[in-house]
Coordinates of C-alpha atoms and ligand atoms in Angstrom, one line a residue:
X1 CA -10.7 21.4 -2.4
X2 CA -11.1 19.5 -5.6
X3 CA -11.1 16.2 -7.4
X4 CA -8.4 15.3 -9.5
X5 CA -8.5 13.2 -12.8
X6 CA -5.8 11.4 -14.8
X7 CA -6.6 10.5 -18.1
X8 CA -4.3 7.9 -20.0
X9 CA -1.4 9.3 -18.5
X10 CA 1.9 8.3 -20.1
X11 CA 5.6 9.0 -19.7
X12 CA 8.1 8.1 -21.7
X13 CA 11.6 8.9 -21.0
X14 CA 13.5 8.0 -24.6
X15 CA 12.8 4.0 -25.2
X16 CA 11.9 3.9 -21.2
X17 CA 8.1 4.1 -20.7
X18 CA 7.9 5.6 -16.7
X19 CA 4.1 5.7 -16.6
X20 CA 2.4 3.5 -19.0
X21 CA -1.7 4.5 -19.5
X22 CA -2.6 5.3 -15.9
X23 CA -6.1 6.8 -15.5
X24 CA -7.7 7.2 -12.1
X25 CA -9.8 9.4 -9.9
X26 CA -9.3 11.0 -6.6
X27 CA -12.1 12.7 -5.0
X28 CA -12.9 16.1 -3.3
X29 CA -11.3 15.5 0.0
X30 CA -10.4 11.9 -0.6
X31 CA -6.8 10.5 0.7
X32 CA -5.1 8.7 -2.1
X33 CA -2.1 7.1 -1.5
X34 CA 0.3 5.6 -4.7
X35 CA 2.0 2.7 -3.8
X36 CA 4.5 0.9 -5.5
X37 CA 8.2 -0.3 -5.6
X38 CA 11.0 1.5 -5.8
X39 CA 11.0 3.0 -9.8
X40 CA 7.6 1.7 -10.7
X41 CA 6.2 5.2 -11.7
X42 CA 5.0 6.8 -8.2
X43 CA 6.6 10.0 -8.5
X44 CA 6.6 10.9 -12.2
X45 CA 2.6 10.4 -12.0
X46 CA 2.6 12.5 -8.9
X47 CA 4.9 15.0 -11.0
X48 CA 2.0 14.9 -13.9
X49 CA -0.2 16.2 -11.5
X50 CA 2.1 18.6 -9.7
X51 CA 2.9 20.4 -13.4
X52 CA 7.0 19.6 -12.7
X53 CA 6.7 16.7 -15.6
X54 CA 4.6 17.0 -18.8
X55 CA 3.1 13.5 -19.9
X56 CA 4.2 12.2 -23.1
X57 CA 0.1 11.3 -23.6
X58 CA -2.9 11.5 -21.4
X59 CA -4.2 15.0 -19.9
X60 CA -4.7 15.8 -15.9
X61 CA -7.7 17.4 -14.3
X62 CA -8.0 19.2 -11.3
X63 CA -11.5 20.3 -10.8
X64 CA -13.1 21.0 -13.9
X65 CA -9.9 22.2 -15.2
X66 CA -7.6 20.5 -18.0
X67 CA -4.6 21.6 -16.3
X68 CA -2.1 19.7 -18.3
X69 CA -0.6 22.8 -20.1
X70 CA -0.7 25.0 -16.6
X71 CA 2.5 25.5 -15.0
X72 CA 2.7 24.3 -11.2
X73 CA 2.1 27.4 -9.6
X74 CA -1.4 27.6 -11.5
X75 CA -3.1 24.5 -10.3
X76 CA -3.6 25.4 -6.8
X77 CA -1.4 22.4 -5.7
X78 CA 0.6 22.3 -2.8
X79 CA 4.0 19.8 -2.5
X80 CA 5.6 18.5 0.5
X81 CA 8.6 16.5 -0.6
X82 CA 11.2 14.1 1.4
X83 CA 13.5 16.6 1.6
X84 CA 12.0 19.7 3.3
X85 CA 14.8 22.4 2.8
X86 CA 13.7 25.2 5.2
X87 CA 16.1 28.5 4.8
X88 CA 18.5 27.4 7.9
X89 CA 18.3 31.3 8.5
X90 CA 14.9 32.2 8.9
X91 CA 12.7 31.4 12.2
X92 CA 9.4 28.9 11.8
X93 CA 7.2 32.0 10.9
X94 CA 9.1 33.3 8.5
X95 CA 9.9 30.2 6.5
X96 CA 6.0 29.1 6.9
X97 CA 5.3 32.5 5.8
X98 CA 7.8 33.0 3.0
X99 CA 5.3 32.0 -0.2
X100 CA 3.0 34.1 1.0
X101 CA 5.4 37.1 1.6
X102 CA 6.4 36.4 -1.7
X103 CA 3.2 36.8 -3.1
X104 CA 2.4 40.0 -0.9
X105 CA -0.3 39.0 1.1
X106 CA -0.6 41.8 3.8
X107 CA 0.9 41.7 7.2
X108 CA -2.4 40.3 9.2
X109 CA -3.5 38.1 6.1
X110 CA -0.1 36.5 6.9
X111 CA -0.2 36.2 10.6
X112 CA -3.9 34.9 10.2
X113 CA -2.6 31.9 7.9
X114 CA 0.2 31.2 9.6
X115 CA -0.9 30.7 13.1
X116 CA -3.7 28.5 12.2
X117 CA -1.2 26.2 9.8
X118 CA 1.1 26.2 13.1
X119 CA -2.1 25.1 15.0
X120 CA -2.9 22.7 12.9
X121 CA 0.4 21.0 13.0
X122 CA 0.9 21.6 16.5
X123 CA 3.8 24.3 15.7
X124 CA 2.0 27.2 17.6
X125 CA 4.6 27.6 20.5
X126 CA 7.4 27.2 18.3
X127 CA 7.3 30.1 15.4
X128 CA 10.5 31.5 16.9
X129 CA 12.3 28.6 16.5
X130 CA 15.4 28.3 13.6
X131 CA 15.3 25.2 12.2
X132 CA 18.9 24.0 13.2
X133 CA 16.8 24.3 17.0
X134 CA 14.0 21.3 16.0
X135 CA 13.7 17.6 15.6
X136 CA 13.5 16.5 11.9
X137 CA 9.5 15.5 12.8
X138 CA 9.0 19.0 13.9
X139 CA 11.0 20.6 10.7
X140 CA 8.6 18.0 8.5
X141 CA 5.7 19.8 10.3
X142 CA 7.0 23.3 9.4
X143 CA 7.0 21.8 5.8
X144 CA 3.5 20.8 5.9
X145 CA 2.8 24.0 7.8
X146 CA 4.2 26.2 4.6
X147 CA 1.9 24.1 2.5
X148 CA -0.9 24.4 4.4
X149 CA -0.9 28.3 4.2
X150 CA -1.6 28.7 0.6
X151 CA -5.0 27.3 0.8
X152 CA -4.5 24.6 -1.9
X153 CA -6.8 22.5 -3.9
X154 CA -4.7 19.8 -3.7
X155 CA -1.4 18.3 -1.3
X156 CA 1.0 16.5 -3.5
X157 CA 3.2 14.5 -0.8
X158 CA 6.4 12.5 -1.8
X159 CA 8.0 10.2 0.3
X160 CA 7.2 13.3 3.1
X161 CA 8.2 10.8 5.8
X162 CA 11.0 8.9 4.4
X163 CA 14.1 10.6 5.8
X164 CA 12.4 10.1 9.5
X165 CA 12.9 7.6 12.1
X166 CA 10.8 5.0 12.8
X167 CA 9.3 5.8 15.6
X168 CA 8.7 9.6 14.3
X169 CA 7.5 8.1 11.2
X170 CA 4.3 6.1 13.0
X171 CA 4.0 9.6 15.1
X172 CA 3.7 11.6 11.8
X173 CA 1.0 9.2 10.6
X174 CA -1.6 9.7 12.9
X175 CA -0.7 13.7 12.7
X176 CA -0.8 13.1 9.0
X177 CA -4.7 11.6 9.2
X178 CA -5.8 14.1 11.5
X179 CA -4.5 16.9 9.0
X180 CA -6.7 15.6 6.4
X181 CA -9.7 15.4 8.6
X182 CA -8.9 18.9 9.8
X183 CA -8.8 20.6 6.3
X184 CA -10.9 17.9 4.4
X185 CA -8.3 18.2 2.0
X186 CA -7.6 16.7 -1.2
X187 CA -4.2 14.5 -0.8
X188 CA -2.1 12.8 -3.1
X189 CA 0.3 10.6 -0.9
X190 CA 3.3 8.5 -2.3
X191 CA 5.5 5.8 -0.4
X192 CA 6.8 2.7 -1.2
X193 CA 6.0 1.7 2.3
X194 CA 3.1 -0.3 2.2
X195 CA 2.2 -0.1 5.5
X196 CA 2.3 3.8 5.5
X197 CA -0.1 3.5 2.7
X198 CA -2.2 1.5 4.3
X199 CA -3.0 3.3 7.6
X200 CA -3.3 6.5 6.0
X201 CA -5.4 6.3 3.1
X202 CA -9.1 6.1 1.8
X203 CA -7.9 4.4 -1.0
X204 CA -4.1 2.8 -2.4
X205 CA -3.0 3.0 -6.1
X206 CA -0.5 0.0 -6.2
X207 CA 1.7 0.8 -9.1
X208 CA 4.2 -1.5 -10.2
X209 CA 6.2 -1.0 -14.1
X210 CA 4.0 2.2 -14.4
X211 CA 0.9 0.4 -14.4
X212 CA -2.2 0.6 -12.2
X213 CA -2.4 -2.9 -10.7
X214 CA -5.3 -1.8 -8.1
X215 CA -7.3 1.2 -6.8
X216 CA -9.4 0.6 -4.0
X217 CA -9.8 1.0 0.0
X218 CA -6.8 -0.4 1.9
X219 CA -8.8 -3.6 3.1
X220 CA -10.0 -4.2 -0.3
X221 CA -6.3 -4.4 -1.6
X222 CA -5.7 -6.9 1.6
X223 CA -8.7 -9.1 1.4
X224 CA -9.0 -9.0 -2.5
X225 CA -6.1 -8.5 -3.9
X226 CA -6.8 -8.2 -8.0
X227 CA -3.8 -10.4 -8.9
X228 CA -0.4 -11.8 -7.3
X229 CA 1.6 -8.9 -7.6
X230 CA -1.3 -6.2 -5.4
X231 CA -1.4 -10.0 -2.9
X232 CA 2.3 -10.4 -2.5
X233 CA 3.0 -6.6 -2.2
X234 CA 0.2 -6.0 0.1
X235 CA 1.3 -7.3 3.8
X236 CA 4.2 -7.3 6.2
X237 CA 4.9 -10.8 5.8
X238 CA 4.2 -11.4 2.9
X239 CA 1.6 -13.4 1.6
X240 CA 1.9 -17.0 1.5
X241 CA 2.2 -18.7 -2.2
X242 CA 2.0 -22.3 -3.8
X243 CA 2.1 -23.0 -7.3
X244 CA -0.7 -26.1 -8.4
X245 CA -2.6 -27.0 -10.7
X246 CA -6.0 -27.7 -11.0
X247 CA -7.9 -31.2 -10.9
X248 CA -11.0 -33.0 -10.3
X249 CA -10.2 -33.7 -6.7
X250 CA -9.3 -29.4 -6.1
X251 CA -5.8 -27.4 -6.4
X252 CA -3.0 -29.8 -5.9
X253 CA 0.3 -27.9 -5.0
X254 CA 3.4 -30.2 -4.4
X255 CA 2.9 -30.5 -0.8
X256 CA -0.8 -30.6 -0.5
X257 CA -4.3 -30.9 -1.8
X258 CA -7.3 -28.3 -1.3
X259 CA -10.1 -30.2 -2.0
X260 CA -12.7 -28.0 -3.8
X261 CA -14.8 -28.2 -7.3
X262 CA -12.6 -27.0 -9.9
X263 CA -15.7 -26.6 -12.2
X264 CA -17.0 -23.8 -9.6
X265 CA -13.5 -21.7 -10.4
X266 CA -14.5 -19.2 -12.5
X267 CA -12.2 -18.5 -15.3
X268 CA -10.5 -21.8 -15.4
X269 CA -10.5 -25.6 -15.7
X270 CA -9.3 -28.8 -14.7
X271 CA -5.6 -29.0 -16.0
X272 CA -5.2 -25.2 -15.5
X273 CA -2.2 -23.9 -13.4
X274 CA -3.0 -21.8 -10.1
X275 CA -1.6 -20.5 -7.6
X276 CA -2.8 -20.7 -4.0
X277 CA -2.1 -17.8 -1.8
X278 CA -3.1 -17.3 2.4
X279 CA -1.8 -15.0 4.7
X280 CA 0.5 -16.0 7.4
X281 CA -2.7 -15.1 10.2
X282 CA -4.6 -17.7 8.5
X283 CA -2.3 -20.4 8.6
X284 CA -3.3 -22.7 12.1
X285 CA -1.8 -25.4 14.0
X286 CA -4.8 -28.1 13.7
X287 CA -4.9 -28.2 17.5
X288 CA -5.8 -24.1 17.4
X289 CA -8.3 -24.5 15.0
X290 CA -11.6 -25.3 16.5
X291 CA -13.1 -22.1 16.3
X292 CA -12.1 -22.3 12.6
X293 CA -15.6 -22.7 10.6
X294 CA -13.7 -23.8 7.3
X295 CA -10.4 -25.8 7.5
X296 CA -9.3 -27.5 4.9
X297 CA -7.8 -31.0 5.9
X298 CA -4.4 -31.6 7.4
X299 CA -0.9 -30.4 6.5
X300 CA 1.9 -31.9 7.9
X301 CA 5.1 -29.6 8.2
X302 CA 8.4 -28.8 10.2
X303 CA 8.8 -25.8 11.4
X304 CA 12.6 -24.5 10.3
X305 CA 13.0 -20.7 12.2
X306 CA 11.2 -19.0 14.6
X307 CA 11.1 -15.4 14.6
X308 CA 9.2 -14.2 17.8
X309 CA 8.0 -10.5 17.6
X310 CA 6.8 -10.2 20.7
X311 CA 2.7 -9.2 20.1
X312 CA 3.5 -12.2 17.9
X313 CA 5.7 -15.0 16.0
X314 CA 6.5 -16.2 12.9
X315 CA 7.1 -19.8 12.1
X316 CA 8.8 -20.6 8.8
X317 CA 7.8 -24.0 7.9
X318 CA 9.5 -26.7 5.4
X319 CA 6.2 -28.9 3.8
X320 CA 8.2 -30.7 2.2
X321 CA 10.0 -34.1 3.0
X322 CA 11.9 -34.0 0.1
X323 CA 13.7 -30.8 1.0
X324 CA 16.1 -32.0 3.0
X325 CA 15.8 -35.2 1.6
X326 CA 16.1 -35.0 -2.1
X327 CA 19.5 -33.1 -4.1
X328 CA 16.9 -32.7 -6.4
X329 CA 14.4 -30.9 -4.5
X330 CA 15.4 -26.9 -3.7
X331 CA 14.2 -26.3 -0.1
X332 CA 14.2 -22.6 -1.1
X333 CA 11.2 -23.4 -3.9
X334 CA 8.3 -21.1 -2.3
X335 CA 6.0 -23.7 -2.8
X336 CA 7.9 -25.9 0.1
X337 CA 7.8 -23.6 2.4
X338 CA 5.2 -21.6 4.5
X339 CA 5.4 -18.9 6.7
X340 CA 2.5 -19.0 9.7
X341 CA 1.8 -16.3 12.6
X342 CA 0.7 -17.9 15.7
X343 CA 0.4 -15.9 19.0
X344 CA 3.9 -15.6 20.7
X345 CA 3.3 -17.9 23.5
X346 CA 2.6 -21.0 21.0
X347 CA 4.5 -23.7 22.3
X348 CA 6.8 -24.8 19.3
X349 CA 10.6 -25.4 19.1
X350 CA 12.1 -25.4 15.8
X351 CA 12.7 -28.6 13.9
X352 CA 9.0 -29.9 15.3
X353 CA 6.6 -31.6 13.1
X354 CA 3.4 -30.1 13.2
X355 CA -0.2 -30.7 11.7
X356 CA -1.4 -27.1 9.7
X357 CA -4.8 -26.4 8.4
X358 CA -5.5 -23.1 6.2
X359 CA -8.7 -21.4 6.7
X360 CA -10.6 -22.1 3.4
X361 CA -12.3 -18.2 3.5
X362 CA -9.1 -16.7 3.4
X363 CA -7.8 -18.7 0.2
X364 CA -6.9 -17.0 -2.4
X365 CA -6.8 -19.0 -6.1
X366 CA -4.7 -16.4 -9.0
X367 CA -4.5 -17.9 -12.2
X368 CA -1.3 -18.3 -12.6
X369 CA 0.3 -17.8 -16.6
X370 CA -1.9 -14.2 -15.7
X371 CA -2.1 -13.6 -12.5
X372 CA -5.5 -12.4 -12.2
X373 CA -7.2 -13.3 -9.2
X374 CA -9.6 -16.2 -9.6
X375 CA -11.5 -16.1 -6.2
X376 CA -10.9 -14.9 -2.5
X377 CA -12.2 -17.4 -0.3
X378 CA -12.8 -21.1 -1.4
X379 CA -15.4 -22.0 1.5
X380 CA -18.5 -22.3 -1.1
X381 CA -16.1 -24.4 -3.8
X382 CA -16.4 -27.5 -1.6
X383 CA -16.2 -30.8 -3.7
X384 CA -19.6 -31.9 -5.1
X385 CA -21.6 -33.6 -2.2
X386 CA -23.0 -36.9 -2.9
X387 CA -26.5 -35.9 -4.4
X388 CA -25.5 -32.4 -5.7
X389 CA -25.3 -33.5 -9.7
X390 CA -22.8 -31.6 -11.6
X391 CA -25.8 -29.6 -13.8
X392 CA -26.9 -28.3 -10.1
X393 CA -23.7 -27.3 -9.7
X394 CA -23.0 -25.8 -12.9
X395 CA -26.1 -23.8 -12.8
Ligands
LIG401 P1 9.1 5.8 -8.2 O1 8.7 7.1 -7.7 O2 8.0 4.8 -8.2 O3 10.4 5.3 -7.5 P2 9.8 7.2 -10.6 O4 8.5 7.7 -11.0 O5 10.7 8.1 -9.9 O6 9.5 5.9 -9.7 O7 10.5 6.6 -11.9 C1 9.9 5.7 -12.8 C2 10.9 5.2 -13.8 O8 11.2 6.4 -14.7 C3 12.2 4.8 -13.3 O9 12.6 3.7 -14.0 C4 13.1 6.0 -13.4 O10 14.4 5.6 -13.6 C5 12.5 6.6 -14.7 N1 12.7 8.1 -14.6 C6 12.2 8.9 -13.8 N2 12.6 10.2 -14.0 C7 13.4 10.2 -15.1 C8 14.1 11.1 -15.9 N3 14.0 12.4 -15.6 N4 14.8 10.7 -16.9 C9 14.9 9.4 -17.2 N5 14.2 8.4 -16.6 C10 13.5 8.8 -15.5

């Protein structure tokens, strides 16, 4: 196995810039998954490393190896794609076996490889299998299987679960995560599905208009997300945002006031525009939030729809008055409106009033003209007690 470097790695298709300066570093045996929406870059910087697209700048490393001038089958890189194409006339052995064939490894060399690739993807009792006879999970595996066999350095993975059905697609997952532990390998895993990404990986790349918003260990990217775009893409809902600015009495947002000491936000001042964000799981009814060691004081809302999931539910909430009250006012303005989780047997109808708090450690400030985060978690920017004298606090 081996690590693999990109280094300023740019694509330009005529005036269109694909990848724009991506540099990263995935370690021996490490699980790296690139994120992104569709057409932000994934692929062509997976393709970089593959050898099937030559950067425009930047050079890739496998190894110790420059391997930007090596054609694919040089690097020791293995590809499983979303669309497998297995020959529709050879059995499971002989389409895992084919490269090898190819290649001339002899007879036992062959049989050795591909029984323990069929092992590992749990294939073993199905080598005499055509592939018109198994489920598109199993053919995926046969796929995986052919990569497997030639020993690579590194697995290149695009989209490998995309054309599956849901169900399959959690299944494949955990088989996914258990290959990698199995073989140690080095993997290079792209999706635009962020929760694929994170379940799988040691750490996500979240790309977005060919630039590398974030590398870092799934949790990080959820907890501390580096700016708006990793925070809103990050989470199924999404993450919760309200435009404010601040001021000397904390972030004021249309429909409510976070009391905290604007001169403890790094970065920014009073009169500066930023945007709050909190997760739906840390928006609480008040009367659920006595365990909560840091609330910040009472919202009032309505709750509008109620989408109940079963393991949980989702609230949408208006904050506003004004939105059904006011032509002026948009109710569709994000800042108006908040979506909360609460467990599914909350008692709430729609249309109720109800009395929010947000949980001041899992408030996140961005800046917003950048979108840089500010700070995760606002617990220690409580206003100034009486006593504390702004130099203590500035120091
Ligand atoms: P993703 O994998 O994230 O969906 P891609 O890497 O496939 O994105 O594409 C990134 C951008 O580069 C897209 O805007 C896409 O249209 C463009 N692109 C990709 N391949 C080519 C190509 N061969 N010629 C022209 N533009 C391309």
């Amino acid at each position: 196995m081996a690590r693999v470097r990109l280094e300023n790695i740019t694509k330009r298709y005529g005036e269109e810039t694909a990848v724009d300066g991506i540099s990263l570093e995935v370690e021996d045996g490490e699980f790296v998954t690139f994120v992104g929406p569709s057409g932000c870059g994934k692929s062509t910087t997976m393709e970089t490393v593959a050898g099937l697209t030559r950067p425009t700048e930047g050079r890739v490393y496998i190894g110790d190896d420059d391997v930007t001038d090596l054609a694919p089958k040089d690097r020791g890189v293995a590809m499983v794609f979303q669309n497998i194409a297995l020959f529709p006339h050879m059995d499971v052995y002989e389409n895992i076996s084919f490269g090898l064939r190819l290649r001339k490894y002899d007879d036992e060399e062959v049989r050795r490889r591909v029984e323990q690739a069929a092992d590992i993807v749990q294939l073993e009792d199905m080598l005499e299998r055509m592939p018109a006879e198994m489920s598109g999970g199993q053919q995926q595996r046969v796929g995986i299987a052919r990569a497997i066999v030639r020993n690579p350095d590194v697995f290149l993975m695009d989209e490998p679960l995309a054309n599956l059905d849901a169900k399959l697609r959690v299944h494949m997952r955990t088989e996914l995560q258990r290959l990698h532990r199995e073989l140690d390998a080095t993997v290079i895993y792209v999706t635009h599905d962020q929760a694929e990404a994170m379940t799988m990986s040691n750490r996500i790349a979240v790309l977005n208009d060919g630039t590398l918003q974030q590398i870092a260990p799934p949790l990080v990217c959820y907890n501390e997300p580096t700016n708006l775009f990793v925070a809103g893409f990050i989470g199924s809902p999404s993450m919760n945002f309200a435009d404010g600015t601040l001021t000397e009495d904390g972030l004021e947002t249309n429909n409510f006031t976070v009391a905290l000491d604007a001169t403890q936000v790094p970065g920014v001042t009073v009169g500066d525009d930023v945007t709050l964000g909190i997760r739906p799981e840390d928006v609480y009814l008040t009367r659920d939030a006595d365990s909560l060691a840091a609330p910040t004081a009472t919202i009032t809302a309505r709750s509008d729809v109620l989408e109940p999931m079963g393991d949980e539910m989702f609230v949408y909430l208006l904050l506003s008055e004004r939105a059904d009250s006011s032509m002026e006012q948009d109710p569709s303005t994000s800042s108006d409106q908040l979506l909360m989780s609460v467990s599914p047997d909350t008692a709430i109808e729609a249309g109720q009033e109800l009395e929010l708090v947000l949980d001041r450690s899992k408030i996140h400030l961005f800046e917003t003209e950048t979108s840089d985060a500010l700070v995760h978690g606002v617990t220690d920017l409580s206003q100034r007690e009486s006593g504390t004298t702004p130099t203590e606090a500035d120091s």
